[in-house]
PDB file of C-alpha atoms in Angstrom:
ATOM      1  CA  ALA A 154      -0.119  43.703   7.904  1.00 78.00           C
ATOM      2  CA  TYR A 155       1.945  41.057   9.698  1.00 82.00           C
ATOM      3  CA  GLN A 156      -1.183  39.222  10.923  1.00 84.00           C
ATOM      4  CA  SER A 157      -2.696  39.051   7.435  1.00 86.00           C
ATOM      5  CA  HIS A 158       0.642  37.846   6.001  1.00 83.00           C
ATOM      6  CA  LEU A 159       0.859  35.187   8.723  1.00 85.00           C
ATOM      7  CA  GLN A 160      -2.748  34.115   8.148  1.00 87.00           C
ATOM      8  CA  GLY A 161      -2.108  33.843   4.400  1.00 87.00           C
ATOM      9  CA  LYS A 162       0.953  31.684   5.066  1.00 87.00           C
ATOM     10  CA  GLN A 163      -1.015  29.459   7.452  1.00 87.00           C
ATOM     11  CA  ASP A 164      -3.815  29.066   4.911  1.00 87.00           C
ATOM     12  CA  LYS A 165      -1.322  28.125   2.204  1.00 86.00           C
ATOM     13  CA  ASP A 166       0.372  25.588   4.493  1.00 83.00           C
ATOM     14  CA  HIS A 167      -2.998  24.126   5.510  1.00 80.00           C
ATOM     15  CA  THR A 168      -4.031  23.747   1.865  1.00 80.00           C
ATOM     16  CA  TYR A 169      -0.733  22.036   1.039  1.00 77.00           C
ATOM     17  CA  ASN A 170      -1.001  19.668   4.005  1.00 73.00           C
ATOM     18  CA  ASN A 171      -4.526  18.696   2.980  1.00 71.00           C
ATOM     19  CA  MET A 172      -3.200  17.675  -0.439  1.00 71.00           C
ATOM     20  CA  CYS A 173      -0.613  15.342   1.087  1.00 72.00           C
ATOM     21  CA  ARG A 174      -1.555  11.728   1.679  1.00 60.00           C
ATOM     22  CA  PRO A 175      -1.196  10.143   5.103  1.00 64.00           C
ATOM     23  CA  LEU A 176       2.254   8.734   5.807  1.00 66.00           C
ATOM     24  CA  MET A 177       0.885   5.651   7.555  1.00 66.00           C
ATOM     25  CA  ARG A 178      -2.377   3.772   7.293  1.00 72.00           C
ATOM     26  CA  ILE A 179      -3.519   0.781   9.302  1.00 74.00           C
ATOM     27  CA  PHE A 180      -5.622  -1.944   7.693  1.00 76.00           C
ATOM     28  CA  THR A 181      -7.544  -4.760   9.337  1.00 76.00           C
ATOM     29  CA  SER A 182      -8.688  -8.029   7.808  1.00 72.00           C
ATOM     30  CA  ASN A 183     -12.020  -6.314   7.065  1.00 76.00           C
ATOM     31  CA  SER A 184     -10.333  -3.708   4.854  1.00 72.00           C
ATOM     32  CA  SER A 185      -8.380  -6.035   2.535  1.00 72.00           C
ATOM     33  CA  PRO A 186     -10.054  -4.768  -0.680  1.00 76.00           C
ATOM     34  CA  GLU A 187      -9.043  -1.227   0.307  1.00 80.00           C
ATOM     35  CA  LEU A 188      -5.487  -2.417   0.986  1.00 78.00           C
ATOM     36  CA  ALA A 189      -5.329  -4.215  -2.365  1.00 74.00           C
ATOM     37  CA  ASN A 190      -6.436  -1.010  -4.120  1.00 76.00           C
ATOM     38  CA  LEU A 191      -3.793   1.021  -2.306  1.00 77.00           C
ATOM     39  CA  LEU A 192      -1.040  -1.493  -3.056  1.00 72.00           C
ATOM     40  CA  THR A 193      -1.988  -1.494  -6.713  1.00 72.00           C
ATOM     41  CA  GLU A 194      -1.940   2.302  -6.803  1.00 74.00           C
ATOM     42  CA  PHE A 195       1.490   2.606  -5.196  1.00 70.00           C
ATOM     43  CA  GLU A 196       3.201  -0.425  -6.735  1.00 66.00           C
ATOM     44  CA  GLU A 197       4.833   1.571  -9.512  1.00 63.00           C
ATOM     45  CA  GLN A 198       5.946   4.390  -7.215  1.00 69.00           C
ATOM     46  CA  PRO A 199       9.611   4.418  -6.119  1.00 68.00           C
ATOM     47  CA  GLY A 200      10.376   3.956  -2.437  1.00 67.00           C
ATOM     48  CA  ASP A 201      10.466   1.450   0.386  1.00 67.00           C
ATOM     49  CA  CYS A 202       7.480  -0.177   2.048  1.00 62.00           C
ATOM     50  CA  PHE A 203       7.478  -1.868   5.432  1.00 66.00           C
ATOM     51  CA  VAL A 204       4.639  -4.202   6.350  1.00 63.00           C
ATOM     52  CA  LEU A 205       4.165  -5.547   9.869  1.00 65.00           C
ATOM     53  CA  SER A 206       2.223  -8.782   9.871  1.00 66.00           C
ATOM     54  CA  ASN A 207       1.666 -11.935  11.901  1.00 70.00           C
ATOM     55  CA  SER A 208       1.784 -14.066   8.754  1.00 69.00           C
ATOM     56  CA  LEU A 209       4.223 -14.996   6.025  1.00 69.00           C
ATOM     57  CA  SER A 210       4.818 -12.370   3.387  1.00 71.00           C
ATOM     58  CA  ALA A 211       2.753 -12.761   0.220  1.00 69.00           C
ATOM     59  CA  ILE A 212       5.630 -11.121  -1.644  1.00 67.00           C
ATOM     60  CA  THR A 213       7.938 -14.089  -1.035  1.00 72.00           C
ATOM     61  CA  MET A 214       5.542 -16.967  -1.691  1.00 80.00           C
ATOM     62  CA  PRO A 215       4.900 -18.566  -5.084  1.00 84.00           C
ATOM     63  CA  GLU A 216       1.840 -17.264  -6.923  1.00 85.00           C
ATOM     64  CA  ARG A 217       0.164 -20.690  -6.879  1.00 89.00           C
ATOM     65  CA  LEU A 218       0.406 -20.890  -3.090  1.00 90.00           C
ATOM     66  CA  LEU A 219      -0.856 -17.309  -2.671  1.00 88.00           C
ATOM     67  CA  ASP A 220      -3.793 -18.115  -4.972  1.00 90.00           C
ATOM     68  CA  ARG A 221      -4.716 -21.176  -2.866  1.00 92.00           C
ATOM     69  CA  LEU A 222      -4.435 -19.227   0.396  1.00 90.00           C
ATOM     70  CA  LEU A 223      -6.619 -16.411  -0.938  1.00 90.00           C
ATOM     71  CA  SER A 224      -9.223 -18.970  -2.025  1.00 92.00           C
ATOM     72  CA  ARG A 225      -9.118 -20.656   1.371  1.00 92.00           C
ATOM     73  CA  ALA A 226      -9.532 -17.257   3.082  1.00 89.00           C
ATOM     74  CA  GLY A 227     -12.674 -16.615   1.024  1.00 91.00           C
ATOM     75  CA  ALA A 228     -11.327 -13.692  -1.011  1.00 89.00           C
ATOM     76  CA  ASP A 229     -13.682 -12.673  -3.802  1.00 89.00           C
ATOM     77  CA  GLY A 230     -12.459 -12.865  -7.400  1.00 89.00           C
ATOM     78  CA  MET A 231     -11.765  -9.142  -7.745  1.00 87.00           C
ATOM     79  CA  THR A 232      -9.732  -8.932  -4.526  1.00 87.00           C
ATOM     80  CA  LYS A 233      -7.862 -12.093  -5.412  1.00 89.00           C
ATOM     81  CA  GLU A 234      -6.932 -10.794  -8.868  1.00 88.00           C
ATOM     82  CA  LYS A 235      -5.777  -7.436  -7.460  1.00 84.00           C
ATOM     83  CA  VAL A 236      -3.515  -9.091  -4.891  1.00 84.00           C
ATOM     84  CA  LEU A 237      -2.093 -11.485  -7.481  1.00 86.00           C
ATOM     85  CA  SER A 238      -1.525  -8.664  -9.982  1.00 85.00           C
ATOM     86  CA  VAL A 239       0.437  -6.712  -7.353  1.00 79.00           C
ATOM     87  CA  GLN A 240       2.604  -9.764  -6.753  1.00 79.00           C
ATOM     88  CA  ARG A 241       3.131 -10.290 -10.511  1.00 81.00           C
ATOM     89  CA  ALA A 242       4.133  -6.646 -10.907  1.00 77.00           C
ATOM     90  CA  ARG A 243       6.644  -6.965  -8.052  1.00 72.00           C
ATOM     91  CA  TYR A 244       8.231 -10.042  -9.579  1.00 69.00           C
ATOM     92  CA  LYS A 245       8.351  -8.355 -12.982  1.00 70.00           C
ATOM     93  CA  THR A 246       9.878  -5.147 -11.571  1.00 61.00           C
ATOM     94  CA  HIS A 247      12.088  -6.448  -8.761  1.00 55.00           C
ATOM     95  CA  GLY A 248      12.631 -10.130  -9.469  1.00 53.00           C
ATOM     96  CA  THR A 249      12.607 -12.635  -6.651  1.00 50.00           C
ATOM     97  CA  VAL A 250      12.344 -11.125  -3.184  1.00 47.00           C
ATOM     98  CA  ILE A 251      14.063 -12.822  -0.259  1.00 45.00           C
ATOM     99  CA  ALA A 252      12.726 -12.174   3.231  1.00 44.00           C
ATOM    100  CA  ILE A 253      14.591 -13.075   6.401  1.00 42.00           C
ATOM    101  CA  ARG A 254      12.710 -13.333   9.693  1.00 40.00           C
TER     102      ARG A 254
END
């Protein structure tokens, strides 16, 4: 009886854990469309986000500059619009963001 109860509990926990999303994901330059999709999905969710990068933060730069940099990097129109829409949503929701490095 105890073993079947324990197995049932383990199955329930396993099912629950499979429903949870990963706590951390790593993206490379080759997965930027996937990152843009994820950022768009989570933009309206409450909570903090930490991004480690070797470049300036897109969140703190003017939209015009971000648009030029995305064009220079060869981003396709859909990716570019998704990234810019995330930035617009941040400005609309949070106002100007100041980053200190």
